[in-house]
Amino acid sequence: MGTRKKVHAFVRVKPTDDFAHEMITYGDDNKTIDIHLKKDTRRGVVNNQQTDWSFKLDGVLHDASQDLVYETVAKDVVSQALDGYNGTIMCYGQTGAGKTYTMTGATENYKHRGILPRALQQVFRMIEERPTHAITVRVSYLEIYNESLFDLLSTLPYVGPSVTPMTIVENPQGVFIKGLSVHLTSQEEDAFSLLFEGETNRIIASHTMNKSSSRSHCIFTIYMEAHSRTLSNEKYITSKINLVDLAGSERLGKSGSEGRVLKEATYINKSLSFLEQAIIALGDQKRDHIPFRQCKLTHALKDSLGGNCNLVLVTNIYGEAAQLEETLSSLRFASRMKLVTTEPAINEKYDAERMVKNLEKELALLKQELAIHDSLANRTLVNYDPMDEIQIAEINSQVRRYLEGTLDEIDIINLRQIQEVFNQFRVVLRQQEQEVESSLRRKYTLVDKNDFATISAVQKAGLIDVDGHLVGEPDGQGFGLGVAPFSTKPGKKSKSKKTFKEHFSSSARKEGASSPVSKELEVSASKSQLTPSSKDGDVKDMLLRDRETSNTSDSPKEELRPLRPSTPPSKPVAFEDFKNERGSEINRIFKENKSILNERRKKASETTHRINAIKREIDVTKEALNFQKSLREKQGEYENKGLMIIDEEEFLLILKLKDLKKQYRTEYQDLRDLRAEIQYCQHLVDQCRHRLLTEFDIWYNESFFVPEDLQVAVKPGCSIRPGMMPVSRIVSLGEDDQDKFNQLQQTVLPEGPDSISFYNAKVKTEQKQNYLKTMMGFQQTQRK
């Protein structure tokens, strides 16, 4: 928006032979008018009657010609209108003060023409001075008579009669009159013809103050629209000039109006009173509501009074002493108008049709420039149009083949294809996520952490502990560890499953199919909840770490134990004994898994070498094929029925390249399967290593650190089971301490109700974990 500016107000004094020189004086700056009124002696010698007034305006026009009035009042407003600023020029005053003469002038004499015809003339003169723009001019002429709207140009032959009455409509662009005819004028003469046509339709009447008094408010509007003749400029400006000739206010006692003229005067004075109220409200910065809709005049001028326009007021007054009261009223109105501010701004719009044409032209030029760059870069058949469904499906296929490894690279030729490739990557990723989620939902049941009822039911079923961790099988079978069948791992080929299963079956038959240890060790890793340890392959180096206080004892003591030596043997020596005796079965499974892992690694290495050799051969074949193709292009290409003819050598290279790519895809798929098997076998080896070390720690602590008097307690059938307590607590915690702890738990916890649930859950969790460890160790000891 533009900057705010004050309304310009001028005063034009009607020439008269009986001018009141003693009462009306002008300032030296020709912008001040002073009024002096003699005291009324009928009110007494002493009275508070005001006798002096001073009004400062933008100019006082006394005995001024029509040329001077137009140059002072309207010329700048009209010139700015062609730059896109709206303008309003309004004539106000009492009846007979010269408003219509100032606005329209006398049609008999050209020199006496008023502001309105001079404005039309200036508009067309300025249009001729601007050949770079195509400017169209339209005009309309509205009359407001007795609070009714009339079109003064409706009498033209090409204007049809209006069925519905005219109404004032508001929209974001401003205020306009619905049903008012707007006429296109291509030259100055046509505009004057419309002006005179409207003037003849105005309603006038005669009374003692004025022989041809206007009985209505008239608004002549000039609409302008300027388009640049340069097609690249899609902006255009619009503006309008409202030339308002208000009906004169009158005192009925002086005008002597009767009958119809009296009714007209009543409507005129009422509308002018509402206009003054709107001006007072606009001048008050604290007012939020402006009463524009009190009458048709203020409503039609809503966007002109204090809106987006240059507003100029011409107040016409009499210079006679008999009209001094009406003169004071008119000058007060002009002073109030000076307080009103407007905010003029250029009305810029965009030509949608021209904008589309410019964009299409620019797009065509850019495509031509891209074609030139593509030809210089030897890039042919590049399409920059939006992709259709077939092209999108092809990109999706290329992305899937690239993810599967069957496609080495995706051909990129333009930006649209890059965007679509990333979009298809996102589509494939979402599909895979949905497949994984659906697979997990078929296999597992999701439990909301905030659903306490469901969690309690799952805990009662023994599927999870209080902390939310999965627990082992409650059937007492324990968690064995061994070679899991490949059927438990998704995504494996049937050949790999069979080979691995046959290898494990042969190993199991050597030890006996009905061996309880074998059954236990054949539990799949997918059901076990053991945590893998580090992937260090040297077991003896790991045994050098001190594990005396890091693990709990899981295995029970053997019934027939040799005499304990006074000094415990070193862990490496004891570990060798453990592998030959108690841990022989676990050690055997560990070695078998490790041998299978080494075999898969060796096979993967051989496959990698083959893939690299095939890739090198593919590169050599591609170079030879490109050489043959370039040689063929230099020698000249031959076509037969639209098909390119190539020699036998190039054809054999194409077949060879096709076979090499097929071998490459097959070998690469085998390598992916081998890598998955290696990862799975590594997981089993790590679990076996961890279990072997854990069993050795339990055996070592129970064999050399548990006191002799507790050996009987941990035998089968006794109250204490192996693994129920850590070895470090077996030595330090006695029966009296345990009794004190139980008594403390029963006496202290009830005093803190908030802590009862917490401690009970904690104790139950520890007891359950210790019970499972003890049962596993106890069952293994019994089998021994």
PDB file of C-alpha atoms in Angstrom, residues 33 88 156 189 236 239 248 275 364 368 393 425 488 490 492 495 551 607 673 689 702 714 728 745:
ATOM      1  CA  ILE A  33     -10.282  32.587   5.106  1.00  0.00           C
ATOM      2  CA  THR A  88     -12.116  11.516  -6.451  1.00  0.00           C
ATOM      3  CA  LEU A 156     -29.021   5.363 -25.130  1.00  0.00           C
ATOM      4  CA  GLU A 189     -15.790  13.085 -28.745  1.00  0.00           C
ATOM      5  CA  TYR A 236      -1.420  -3.912 -16.267  1.00  0.00           C
ATOM      6  CA  SER A 239      -7.774   3.189 -12.087  1.00  0.00           C
ATOM      7  CA  GLY A 248     -26.897  21.740  -2.593  1.00  0.00           C
ATOM      8  CA  LEU A 275     -22.183  12.457   4.613  1.00  0.00           C
ATOM      9  CA  ALA A 364       9.519 -23.613 -25.708  1.00  0.00           C
ATOM     10  CA  GLN A 368      15.135 -25.600 -27.644  1.00  0.00           C
ATOM     11  CA  ALA A 393       6.386 -48.417 -14.446  1.00  0.00           C
ATOM     12  CA  PHE A 425      12.791 -45.868  -4.153  1.00  0.00           C
ATOM     13  CA  THR A 488      13.771 -71.381  10.928  1.00  0.00           C
ATOM     14  CA  PRO A 490      13.487 -67.033   6.153  1.00  0.00           C
ATOM     15  CA  LYS A 492      16.952 -69.490   2.234  1.00  0.00           C
ATOM     16  CA  LYS A 495      19.294 -76.634  -1.520  1.00  0.00           C
ATOM     17  CA  ASN A 551      28.323 -65.024  36.350  1.00  0.00           C
ATOM     18  CA  THR A 607      32.294 -67.113  -5.653  1.00  0.00           C
ATOM     19  CA  ASP A 673      22.696 -66.458  -0.175  1.00  0.00           C
ATOM     20  CA  ARG A 689      31.151 -70.003  22.456  1.00  0.00           C
ATOM     21  CA  GLU A 702      31.383 -75.065  41.949  1.00  0.00           C
ATOM     22  CA  VAL A 714      23.269 -78.564  46.400  1.00  0.00           C
ATOM     23  CA  SER A 728      30.089 -64.814  45.829  1.00  0.00           C
ATOM     24  CA  GLN A 745      10.935 -57.560  54.370  1.00  0.00           C
TER      25      GLN A 745
END
